[in-house]
Short mmCIF file of C-alpha atoms in Angstrom, two decimals:
data_model
loop_
_atom_site.label_atom_id
_atom_site.label_comp_id
_atom_site.label_asym_id
_atom_site.label_seq_id
_atom_site.Cartn_x
_atom_site.Cartn_y
_atom_site.Cartn_z
CA MET K 1 38.13 -0.22 24.67
CA ALA K 2 35.90 1.93 26.86
CA THR K 3 32.12 1.94 26.57
CA ILE K 4 30.25 5.05 25.46
CA GLU K 5 28.83 7.24 28.21
CA GLY K 6 25.11 7.94 28.07
CA ILE K 7 24.05 5.00 25.92
CA THR K 8 21.08 3.18 27.46
CA GLY K 9 21.43 -0.01 25.43
CA ALA K 10 23.86 -2.86 26.07
CA GLN K 11 27.55 -2.56 25.18
CA PHE K 12 30.06 -5.38 24.78
CA VAL K 13 33.84 -5.18 24.86
CA PRO K 14 36.35 -7.82 23.66
CA GLY K 15 37.54 -10.43 26.11
CA THR K 16 34.17 -11.34 27.58
CA LYS K 17 31.98 -14.37 26.86
CA ASP K 18 29.00 -12.18 26.02
CA TYR K 19 31.10 -10.34 23.44
CA ASP K 20 32.07 -13.57 21.71
CA ASP K 21 28.43 -14.64 21.53
CA VAL K 22 27.18 -11.28 20.25
CA LYS K 23 29.85 -10.74 17.61
CA TYR K 24 29.01 -14.03 15.84
CA GLN K 25 27.30 -13.74 12.48
CA TYR K 26 26.82 -15.89 9.40
CA ALA K 27 30.22 -15.03 7.90
CA THR K 28 32.17 -15.74 11.10
CA SER K 29 32.61 -19.41 10.17
CA THR K 30 34.37 -18.49 6.94
CA TYR K 31 35.86 -15.01 7.40
CA GLY K 32 36.01 -14.43 11.15
CA LYS K 33 39.81 -14.63 11.29
CA GLU K 34 40.75 -13.75 7.71
CA ARG K 35 38.81 -10.48 7.76
CA ASP K 36 39.15 -9.82 11.49
CA LEU K 37 35.44 -9.58 12.28
CA ASN K 38 36.17 -8.38 15.81
CA PRO K 39 34.77 -4.91 16.54
CA GLY K 40 36.44 -2.84 19.22
CA LEU K 41 32.99 -2.31 20.76
CA ILE K 42 29.53 -3.67 20.03
CA VAL K 43 26.61 -1.36 20.83
CA GLN K 44 23.00 -2.53 20.93
CA PRO K 45 21.10 0.76 20.96
CA LYS K 46 17.69 1.03 22.58
CA THR K 47 16.85 4.39 21.04
CA LYS K 48 17.77 6.63 18.13
CA GLN K 49 19.56 8.83 20.64
CA ASP K 50 21.86 5.91 21.46
CA ILE K 51 22.73 5.81 17.76
CA VAL K 52 23.47 9.53 17.78
CA LEU K 53 25.86 9.10 20.73
CA ALA K 54 27.65 6.20 19.02
CA LEU K 55 28.11 8.20 15.80
CA LYS K 56 29.34 11.24 17.74
CA TYR K 57 31.84 9.03 19.61
CA ALA K 58 33.09 7.56 16.33
CA LYS K 59 33.39 10.96 14.68
CA GLU K 60 35.41 12.39 17.58
CA ARG K 61 37.81 9.46 17.54
CA LYS K 62 38.00 9.13 13.75
CA ILE K 63 36.83 5.53 13.76
CA ALA K 64 34.09 3.83 11.76
CA VAL K 65 30.77 2.13 12.49
CA ALA K 66 29.47 -1.12 10.95
CA ILE K 67 25.71 -1.65 10.98
CA LYS K 68 24.13 -5.06 11.60
CA THR K 69 20.49 -6.07 11.80
CA GLY K 70 20.48 -9.83 11.26
CA GLY K 71 24.14 -10.53 10.52
CA HIS K 72 23.47 -12.64 7.41
CA GLN K 73 25.82 -10.80 5.04
CA TYR K 74 27.92 -13.55 3.45
CA SER K 75 31.14 -11.53 3.14
CA GLY K 76 31.02 -10.15 6.68
CA ALA K 77 30.30 -6.57 5.61
CA SER K 78 28.01 -5.96 8.60
CA SER K 79 31.00 -6.36 10.92
CA THR K 80 34.36 -4.65 11.34
CA SER K 81 37.64 -4.81 13.25
CA ALA K 82 38.94 -2.84 16.24
CA PRO K 83 39.00 0.01 17.01
CA ASN K 84 35.83 0.38 14.93
CA ILE K 85 32.35 -0.08 16.42
CA GLN K 86 29.48 -2.33 15.42
CA LEU K 87 25.91 -1.07 15.84
CA ASP K 88 23.71 -4.14 16.38
CA LEU K 89 20.10 -3.14 15.66
CA GLU K 90 18.59 -6.63 15.88
CA ASN K 91 16.60 -5.86 19.02
CA SER K 92 16.60 -2.06 18.98
CA PHE K 93 13.18 -1.18 17.61
CA ARG K 94 10.65 -3.84 18.47
CA GLY K 95 7.93 -1.90 20.28
CA ALA K 96 4.25 -1.58 19.40
CA ASP K 97 4.96 1.66 17.52
CA ASP K 98 7.72 0.05 15.46
CA ARG K 99 5.31 -1.67 13.09
CA VAL K 100 2.00 -0.22 12.01
CA ILE K 101 -0.40 -1.01 9.16
CA PHE K 102 -2.65 1.61 7.60
CA GLN K 103 -4.87 1.86 4.54
CA LYS K 104 -5.67 4.73 2.22
CA ASP K 105 -7.70 4.92 -0.98
CA GLY K 106 -8.05 1.13 -1.21
CA LYS K 107 -4.32 0.46 -0.78
CA ALA K 108 -2.44 -0.96 2.18
CA TYR K 109 0.81 0.26 3.71
CA ALA K 110 3.15 -0.85 6.46
CA ARG K 111 5.62 1.16 8.50
CA THR K 112 8.16 -1.14 10.14
CA SER K 113 11.52 -1.02 11.83
CA VAL K 114 14.58 -2.85 10.53
CA SER K 115 14.80 -4.97 13.69
CA TRP K 116 12.25 -7.62 12.66
CA SER K 117 13.31 -10.87 11.04
CA LEU K 118 11.65 -11.98 7.81
CA GLY K 119 9.90 -14.75 9.72
CA GLU K 120 8.40 -12.24 12.14
CA PHE K 121 7.60 -9.72 9.42
CA ASN K 122 5.88 -12.35 7.29
CA ALA K 123 3.81 -13.68 10.21
CA TRP K 124 2.67 -10.14 11.08
CA LEU K 125 1.56 -9.38 7.53
CA THR K 126 -0.17 -12.77 7.24
CA GLU K 127 -2.18 -12.06 10.41
CA ASN K 128 -3.46 -8.97 8.61
CA LYS K 129 -4.06 -10.80 5.31
CA LEU K 130 -1.32 -8.80 3.62
CA PHE K 131 1.89 -9.71 1.81
CA VAL K 132 4.87 -8.25 0.02
CA PRO K 133 7.75 -9.94 -1.84
CA HIS K 134 10.72 -10.81 0.35
CA GLY K 135 13.39 -13.46 0.83
CA GLN K 136 13.14 -16.98 2.16
CA CYS K 137 15.63 -17.07 5.07
CA THR K 138 13.72 -16.69 8.32
CA GLU K 139 16.48 -15.02 10.37
CA VAL K 140 17.48 -12.41 7.78
CA HIS K 141 16.39 -9.02 9.11
CA LEU K 142 14.78 -6.18 7.21
CA GLY K 143 17.60 -3.62 7.36
CA GLY K 144 20.20 -5.32 5.21
CA HIS K 145 17.56 -7.21 3.25
CA VAL K 146 15.80 -4.15 1.85
CA GLN K 147 19.05 -2.33 1.07
CA THR K 148 20.29 -5.28 -1.02
CA GLY K 149 16.96 -5.80 -2.79
CA GLY K 150 14.85 -8.26 -0.89
CA TYR K 151 15.07 -11.02 -3.50
CA GLY K 152 12.59 -13.86 -3.05
CA GLN K 153 10.06 -16.26 -4.53
CA LEU K 154 7.73 -13.50 -5.80
CA ALA K 155 10.37 -11.65 -7.86
CA ARG K 156 8.74 -12.22 -11.27
CA SER K 157 5.17 -11.64 -10.14
CA PHE K 158 5.71 -8.68 -7.79
CA GLY K 159 9.35 -7.56 -7.98
CA LEU K 160 11.64 -6.97 -5.02
CA LEU K 161 10.88 -5.92 -1.46
CA GLY K 162 12.82 -2.71 -2.13
CA ASP K 163 10.56 -1.88 -5.06
CA HIS K 164 7.76 -1.33 -2.56
CA VAL K 165 9.57 1.20 -0.35
CA LEU K 166 8.04 4.67 -0.12
CA SER K 167 10.20 6.24 2.59
CA LEU K 168 13.31 5.57 4.66
CA GLU K 169 13.91 6.89 8.16
CA ILE K 170 17.61 7.33 8.88
CA VAL K 171 20.12 8.80 11.29
CA ASP K 172 22.72 10.63 9.21
CA THR K 173 26.43 11.13 9.81
CA ASP K 174 25.81 14.27 11.92
CA GLY K 175 23.18 12.59 14.08
CA ASN K 176 20.17 14.17 12.37
CA PHE K 177 16.91 12.24 11.99
CA LYS K 178 15.74 12.31 8.37
CA GLU K 179 12.95 10.85 6.30
CA VAL K 180 14.22 10.12 2.79
CA THR K 181 11.82 9.73 -0.15
CA LYS K 182 12.03 9.98 -3.91
CA ALA K 183 10.63 13.49 -3.59
CA THR K 184 12.78 14.82 -0.73
CA ASP K 185 16.15 13.38 -1.75
CA PRO K 186 15.95 11.20 -4.88
CA ASP K 187 19.71 10.56 -5.06
CA LEU K 188 20.02 9.34 -1.48
CA PHE K 189 16.82 7.28 -1.79
CA TRP K 190 18.21 5.68 -4.95
CA ALA K 191 21.61 4.97 -3.39
CA PHE K 192 20.18 3.50 -0.18
CA LEU K 193 18.21 0.93 -2.17
CA GLY K 194 20.88 -1.07 -3.94
CA GLY K 195 23.87 1.28 -3.82
CA SER K 196 26.18 0.68 -0.88
CA PRO K 197 24.30 -0.96 2.00
CA GLY K 198 25.22 0.27 5.47
CA ASN K 199 27.52 2.99 4.15
CA LEU K 200 25.18 5.97 3.78
CA GLY K 201 23.57 6.33 7.21
CA VAL K 202 21.76 4.26 9.82
CA LEU K 203 18.41 3.01 8.54
CA THR K 204 15.95 2.51 11.43
CA HIS K 205 12.47 2.35 9.84
CA LEU K 206 10.82 2.19 6.43
CA THR K 207 7.36 2.52 4.96
CA LEU K 208 6.21 0.19 2.19
CA GLN K 209 3.16 -0.33 0.06
CA VAL K 210 1.97 -3.89 0.64
CA HIS K 211 -0.57 -6.11 -1.14
CA ARG K 212 -3.95 -7.39 0.07
CA ASP K 213 -4.98 -11.04 -0.23
CA GLN K 214 -8.45 -9.99 -1.34
CA ASP K 215 -7.03 -8.48 -4.54
CA TYR K 216 -5.53 -11.79 -5.68
CA ASN K 217 -8.21 -14.39 -5.05
CA GLY K 218 -7.40 -17.77 -6.57
CA SER K 219 -3.64 -17.70 -6.04
CA ARG K 220 -2.11 -21.14 -5.71
CA GLY K 221 1.20 -22.80 -5.08
CA MET K 222 3.06 -26.07 -4.71
CA LYS K 223 5.99 -26.99 -2.47
CA ALA K 224 7.36 -30.36 -3.54
CA LEU K 225 10.20 -32.62 -2.44
CA TYR K 226 12.07 -35.13 -4.60
CA PHE K 227 14.82 -37.54 -3.65
CA TYR K 228 17.86 -36.43 -5.58
CA ASP K 229 18.68 -37.94 -8.94
CA THR K 230 20.11 -36.35 -12.05
CA GLU K 231 17.19 -37.34 -14.27
CA THR K 232 14.72 -35.48 -12.06
CA LEU K 233 17.02 -32.49 -11.72
CA LYS K 234 17.56 -32.29 -15.48
CA ARG K 235 13.80 -32.40 -16.10
CA LEU K 236 13.25 -29.54 -13.66
CA MET K 237 16.14 -27.52 -15.09
CA ASP K 238 14.65 -27.90 -18.56
CA ILE K 239 11.35 -26.46 -17.30
CA LEU K 240 13.17 -23.58 -15.63
CA VAL K 241 15.21 -22.83 -18.75
CA GLU K 242 12.17 -23.07 -21.02
CA MET K 243 10.47 -20.49 -18.81
CA SER K 244 13.54 -18.26 -18.71
CA ASP K 245 14.32 -18.34 -22.42
CA ASN K 246 10.74 -17.33 -23.26
CA ASP K 247 10.70 -13.53 -23.07
CA ASN K 248 6.88 -13.55 -23.29
CA PHE K 249 6.30 -15.95 -20.38
CA PRO K 250 3.36 -14.62 -18.30
CA ARG K 251 4.04 -12.65 -15.15
CA ASN K 252 1.71 -14.89 -13.14
CA TYR K 253 4.26 -17.70 -12.59
CA ASP K 254 7.24 -18.04 -10.25
CA LEU K 255 9.54 -21.07 -10.03
CA CYS K 256 12.50 -21.83 -7.79
CA VAL K 257 14.45 -25.12 -7.57
CA SER K 258 16.79 -25.97 -4.69
CA VAL K 259 19.25 -28.85 -4.34
CA LEU K 260 20.42 -29.87 -0.88
CA SER K 261 23.09 -32.35 0.12
CA SER K 262 22.41 -35.08 2.64
CA ALA K 263 22.23 -34.02 6.31
CA PHE K 264 20.26 -30.85 5.52
CA PRO K 265 17.68 -30.29 8.32
CA LEU K 266 14.56 -30.80 6.22
CA LEU K 267 12.19 -30.54 9.19
CA ASP K 268 12.99 -26.82 9.24
CA LEU K 269 11.35 -26.63 5.82
CA TRP K 270 8.47 -29.01 6.55
CA PRO K 271 7.42 -29.51 10.17
CA GLY K 272 5.01 -32.28 9.07
CA LEU K 273 7.53 -34.18 6.98
CA ASP K 274 8.87 -36.44 9.74
CA GLU K 275 5.61 -38.33 10.28
CA TRP K 276 5.14 -38.94 6.56
CA MET K 277 8.75 -40.03 6.01
CA SER K 278 8.67 -42.50 8.90
CA ARG K 279 5.71 -44.26 7.25
CA ALA K 280 6.82 -44.04 3.62
CA HIS K 281 10.57 -44.52 4.07
CA PRO K 282 11.35 -46.36 7.33
CA GLU K 283 14.66 -47.47 5.80
CA LEU K 284 16.00 -43.93 6.30
CA TYR K 285 15.68 -44.20 10.09
CA GLY K 286 18.46 -45.68 12.17
CA LYS K 287 18.19 -47.92 15.24
CA ASN K 288 17.92 -44.85 17.45
CA GLY K 289 14.93 -43.61 15.45
CA LEU K 290 16.79 -40.64 14.01
CA ILE K 291 16.54 -40.07 10.29
CA ALA K 292 19.54 -39.76 8.01
CA TRP K 293 18.22 -37.12 5.63
CA PRO K 294 19.03 -37.97 2.01
CA ARG K 295 20.02 -35.65 -0.80
CA THR K 296 16.93 -33.80 -1.99
CA ILE K 297 15.50 -31.44 -4.57
CA ILE K 298 12.96 -28.88 -3.35
CA VAL K 299 10.64 -27.00 -5.71
CA TYR K 300 8.55 -23.90 -5.03
CA ALA K 301 6.03 -23.16 -7.80
CA GLN K 302 3.41 -20.43 -7.69
CA TRP K 303 0.68 -18.83 -9.78
CA VAL K 304 -1.18 -15.61 -8.98
CA PRO K 305 -4.00 -13.91 -10.94
CA PHE K 306 -3.76 -10.24 -11.89
CA GLU K 307 -6.70 -9.77 -14.24
CA SER K 308 -10.24 -11.13 -13.98
CA GLY K 309 -9.69 -13.33 -17.02
CA ASP K 310 -6.42 -14.90 -15.89
CA VAL K 311 -6.56 -18.70 -15.94
CA CYS K 312 -3.90 -20.94 -14.42
CA ASP K 313 -2.31 -23.45 -16.78
CA MET K 314 -2.42 -26.50 -14.51
CA SER K 315 -0.31 -28.49 -16.97
CA TRP K 316 2.62 -26.31 -15.88
CA PHE K 317 2.23 -27.60 -12.32
CA ASP K 318 1.64 -31.15 -13.61
CA ARG K 319 4.95 -31.17 -15.44
CA ILE K 320 6.79 -29.93 -12.35
CA LYS K 321 5.24 -32.32 -9.81
CA GLU K 322 5.88 -35.45 -11.88
CA GLY K 323 7.75 -37.99 -9.74
CA SER K 324 7.66 -35.93 -6.55
CA ASP K 325 8.05 -37.86 -3.29
CA TRP K 326 6.09 -35.48 -1.07
CA ILE K 327 4.02 -32.33 -1.56
CA LEU K 328 3.02 -29.94 1.20
CA GLY K 329 -0.69 -29.71 1.91
CA ASP K 330 -3.90 -31.63 1.31
CA SER K 331 -3.68 -31.42 -2.48
CA ASP K 332 -0.92 -31.31 -5.04
CA VAL K 333 -1.49 -27.65 -5.87
CA GLU K 334 -3.15 -25.71 -3.08
CA GLU K 335 -5.29 -22.66 -3.61
CA LYS K 336 -4.28 -20.34 -0.81
CA PRO K 337 -4.20 -16.62 -0.01
CA MET K 338 -0.92 -15.07 -1.09
CA SER K 339 -0.01 -14.14 2.48
CA GLN K 340 -0.09 -17.82 3.44
CA LEU K 341 1.87 -18.89 0.38
CA THR K 342 4.66 -16.45 1.22
CA GLY K 343 4.93 -18.19 4.59
CA ASP K 344 5.20 -21.59 2.88
CA TRP K 345 8.24 -20.37 0.93
CA ILE K 346 10.27 -19.47 4.04
CA PHE K 347 13.29 -21.57 5.07
CA ARG K 348 12.87 -21.93 8.84
CA ASN K 349 16.48 -22.90 9.54
CA VAL K 350 19.05 -20.25 10.58
CA ARG K 351 21.68 -21.53 8.15
CA GLU K 352 21.96 -24.44 5.75
CA PHE K 353 24.93 -26.33 7.24
CA GLU K 354 27.07 -25.66 10.31
CA HIS K 355 30.28 -25.37 8.33
CA PRO K 356 32.39 -22.76 6.53
CA TYR K 357 31.46 -22.19 2.90
CA VAL K 358 32.68 -21.16 -0.52
CA LYS K 359 29.88 -19.02 -1.89
CA ARG K 360 28.73 -18.29 -5.41
CA THR K 361 25.69 -16.42 -6.70
CA TYR K 362 25.68 -15.86 -10.45
CA THR K 363 23.15 -14.03 -12.63
CA THR K 364 22.72 -13.98 -16.39
CA ASN K 365 20.66 -12.18 -19.00
CA SER K 366 20.99 -15.03 -21.50
CA ARG K 367 17.95 -16.08 -23.52
CA THR K 368 19.74 -19.02 -25.14
CA LEU K 369 20.45 -21.26 -22.16
CA ALA K 370 18.60 -24.20 -23.74
CA LYS K 371 20.52 -23.93 -27.01
CA ASP K 372 23.80 -23.47 -25.13
CA GLY K 373 23.30 -26.62 -23.07
CA TRP K 374 23.42 -24.91 -19.67
CA ALA K 375 20.85 -27.28 -18.08
CA ASP K 376 23.06 -30.30 -18.80
CA TRP K 377 26.13 -28.43 -17.60
CA VAL K 378 24.64 -27.29 -14.27
CA VAL K 379 23.24 -30.77 -13.54
CA ASP K 380 26.69 -32.27 -14.14
CA ARG K 381 28.38 -29.68 -11.94
CA ILE K 382 25.88 -30.16 -9.11
CA ASP K 383 26.22 -33.94 -9.35
CA ALA K 384 30.01 -33.70 -9.16
CA ILE K 385 29.77 -32.35 -5.59
CA VAL K 386 26.47 -33.91 -4.40
CA ARG K 387 26.85 -37.46 -5.69
CA PRO K 388 30.10 -38.64 -3.98
CA GLU K 389 29.47 -40.30 -0.62
CA HIS K 390 31.37 -39.00 2.41
CA ASN K 391 33.23 -36.28 0.50
CA ARG K 392 32.67 -33.92 3.46
CA CYS K 393 31.30 -31.19 1.20
CA TRP K 394 27.67 -30.09 1.33
CA LEU K 395 25.81 -28.17 -1.35
CA SER K 396 22.99 -25.68 -0.99
CA ALA K 397 21.95 -24.61 -4.48
CA GLN K 398 19.04 -22.42 -5.55
CA LEU K 399 18.07 -21.68 -9.13
CA GLN K 400 15.28 -19.24 -9.94
CA CYS K 401 13.70 -17.60 -12.95
CA PHE K 402 13.54 -13.78 -12.74
CA GLY K 403 13.15 -12.40 -16.22
CA GLY K 404 10.98 -11.78 -19.23
CA LYS K 405 9.37 -8.60 -20.45
CA ASN K 406 6.31 -9.31 -18.27
CA SER K 407 8.34 -9.83 -15.08
CA MET K 408 8.03 -7.11 -12.44
CA PHE K 409 11.67 -7.69 -11.55
CA THR K 410 12.45 -6.49 -15.08
CA ARG K 411 9.72 -3.88 -15.42
CA ASN K 412 10.71 -2.12 -12.20
CA ALA K 413 14.02 -1.03 -13.72
CA GLY K 414 14.33 2.75 -13.51
CA ASN K 415 11.87 3.03 -10.60
CA GLY K 416 14.17 5.19 -8.46
CA THR K 417 16.19 2.36 -6.91
CA ALA K 418 19.79 1.35 -7.66
CA TYR K 419 19.43 -2.45 -7.69
CA SER K 420 21.60 -3.85 -10.46
CA TRP K 421 21.13 -6.32 -13.30
CA ARG K 422 17.38 -5.85 -13.83
CA ASP K 423 17.67 -7.73 -17.12
CA THR K 424 18.48 -10.95 -15.25
CA SER K 425 16.80 -14.06 -16.65
CA ILE K 426 18.04 -16.62 -14.08
CA GLY K 427 19.79 -16.39 -10.74
CA CYS K 428 21.96 -19.31 -9.68
CA THR K 429 23.30 -19.75 -6.14
CA MET K 430 25.65 -22.66 -5.48
CA ASP K 431 27.15 -22.56 -1.96
CA CYS K 432 29.56 -25.34 -1.06
CA PHE K 433 30.05 -25.97 2.67
CA HIS K 434 33.14 -27.85 3.82
CA THR K 435 35.35 -28.89 6.71
CA GLU K 436 38.84 -27.51 7.22
CA GLU K 437 40.19 -30.65 5.55
CA THR K 438 37.96 -30.36 2.47
CA LYS K 439 38.26 -26.62 1.84
CA ASP K 440 40.51 -27.19 -1.20
CA ARG K 441 37.94 -29.58 -2.67
CA ALA K 442 35.18 -26.99 -2.34
CA GLU K 443 37.36 -24.21 -3.78
CA ASP K 444 38.50 -26.36 -6.71
CA TRP K 445 34.90 -27.26 -7.54
CA GLN K 446 33.94 -23.57 -7.54
CA LYS K 447 36.97 -22.64 -9.68
CA VAL K 448 35.74 -24.95 -12.41
CA ASN K 449 32.28 -23.40 -12.14
CA ASP K 450 33.79 -19.91 -12.50
CA GLN K 451 35.93 -20.88 -15.48
CA GLU K 452 33.22 -22.69 -17.40
CA ALA K 453 30.14 -20.63 -16.50
CA ILE K 454 31.34 -17.01 -16.54
CA GLY K 455 33.23 -14.93 -19.11
CA PRO K 456 33.29 -14.36 -22.87
CA LYS K 457 32.99 -18.10 -23.49
CA GLY K 458 30.90 -18.82 -20.38
CA ILE K 459 28.01 -21.22 -20.77
CA PHE K 460 25.89 -19.24 -18.30
CA SER K 461 26.88 -15.56 -18.56
CA LYS K 462 29.27 -13.62 -20.78
CA GLU K 463 30.06 -11.21 -17.95
CA ASP K 464 30.56 -11.52 -14.19
CA ARG K 465 27.28 -10.24 -12.68
CA ARG K 466 27.05 -10.46 -8.89
CA VAL K 467 24.52 -9.26 -6.33
CA LEU K 468 25.28 -7.45 -3.09
CA TRP K 469 23.24 -9.85 -0.96
CA GLY K 470 25.15 -12.82 -2.39
CA SER K 471 28.62 -11.28 -2.49
CA TYR K 472 31.77 -13.41 -2.73
CA GLY K 473 35.40 -13.11 -3.71
CA ASP K 474 37.42 -9.90 -3.43
CA TRP K 475 36.76 -8.10 -0.12
CA ASN K 476 37.61 -4.75 -1.70
CA LEU K 477 34.49 -3.72 -3.59
CA ASP K 478 36.31 -1.01 -5.52
CA ASN K 479 38.46 -3.69 -7.17
CA VAL K 480 35.40 -5.49 -8.53
CA TRP K 481 32.85 -2.69 -8.83
CA ASN K 482 31.98 -3.77 -12.39
CA CYS K 483 30.73 -7.13 -11.06
CA TYR K 484 28.09 -5.39 -8.92
CA TYR K 485 27.13 -2.32 -11.01
CA GLU K 486 26.29 -2.10 -14.69
CA ASP K 487 28.56 0.77 -15.72
CA ARG K 488 31.09 3.31 -14.55
CA GLU K 489 28.58 6.16 -14.69
CA LYS K 490 26.41 4.46 -12.08
CA TYR K 491 29.37 3.62 -9.87
CA ASP K 492 30.76 7.16 -10.03
CA LYS K 493 27.34 8.58 -9.14
CA LEU K 494 27.29 6.32 -6.08
CA ARG K 495 30.81 7.48 -5.17
CA GLU K 496 29.67 11.11 -5.17
CA ILE K 497 26.62 10.29 -3.04
CA ARG K 498 28.86 8.35 -0.63
CA LYS K 499 31.18 11.35 -0.33
CA LYS K 500 28.25 13.59 0.60
CA ALA K 501 26.59 11.11 2.96
CA ASP K 502 29.80 9.97 4.68
CA PRO K 503 32.24 12.92 4.69
CA TYR K 504 34.08 11.75 7.84
CA GLY K 505 34.35 8.07 6.93
CA ILE K 506 32.13 6.99 9.83
CA PHE K 507 30.22 4.61 7.55
CA THR K 508 33.36 3.06 6.02
CA PRO K 509 34.10 0.18 8.45
CA ASN K 510 35.59 -2.25 5.92
CA PRO K 511 36.58 -2.29 2.23
CA PHE K 512 33.35 -3.88 0.99
CA CYS K 513 31.67 -0.59 0.12
CA VAL K 514 31.49 1.91 -2.71
CA LYS K 515 34.65 3.99 -2.50
CA ARG K 516 33.94 7.63 -1.66
CA ALA K 517 34.80 10.15 -4.37
CA GLU K 518 37.97 12.12 -3.69
#
């Protein structure tokens, strides 16, 4: 395929080593062949005008354009197959003018491009004693992240990253530069944030309201590690469920529990862990001095004050930290500025395990998980894949409380964004990595989870409620629209907006998108 004349950024065509390196993304290991994630041309634009030229080229040739910023989309939706084009924005807008902080009337704001990773974005805000809720994966980039919500550790206390967006700067299907706000185009603003990511235009920059450390003095958090055992996991799940089932639980608290199989690179979570482990657990180190990382449970717990009279219930932290093997910092529960805490919650590794995966992210609005016995069930299911030695399957699980009437994740429903399932009480991600030989084992384990957890008799959720950032299963979104959107009215509204925003099909590079209205 020929390159596009006039583009100043790099272009990559199939058949070259550079192309093979550039086309790789998170989903390549699992779906690279099955879904043909091989664009006919990869364009790395340097300017908005490069984007205009790429869209014009696609329109003239009746081909489509996939948009990638970090390439972390689990189903491969940020890629496409030939003759379609991929726009790779990872390094497009990284100049001094592509991120700016300003203040007005005692509030702070940030204008940023989509080309920054969460690790970079977080570090920049922390330098300025500012923060905003966002996810925990360091190499996820802002473009796809904000369009799929920006779920993270602060979801109960502050909501989603996307809840803080004030304006979106886009290049539309005809190559026009537009600023989209709730006031100028409420339907497109709504659809961009949670509707059909990457299928409505090319997002280049956004402006958000951010939070100042000085407004939340006294915030504190704990990052704790436990060697895996079912008794500890059950105790932590009971605390999580107790929090989730209580609709009146205060907004101030956030809790997330992760379970990681052996061989997970823990030093990416805790740079100081190696020195401590070598002293406390020399038996884990082999003759060559390299550690064999054991199965672990990781807990992130946080409290933040909102009113002058807010007092932290330290017994909540005490219950969680019981039996922990290592806790980050000089004290069990560290009082820290919120901007620094948000950095503590980041996973510094690019991906969990260097293997293909069978992904699941479930959500529920249940308030009876304790009565229904879900904590026992999920511990048993996790143990079934984590416990066996040398089964060549590796689990990365994350379980987090989102709900309650005081939660900002819940209260931000109806705020002009399209993010689904705002009544979620708990989110549960259980990703099983495998070798080619153990793929059936991973799939069979997930099939049992699907059958027992989801559906009219499901122990976790009575309906199949998925999230766009954690997509799995059917590659044709139109076949499973009801798993990602609450009702037909919402989906049909998105279809009409898609028809208007993408009349030529330029932004329809694969079937994982809202189907345009006829």
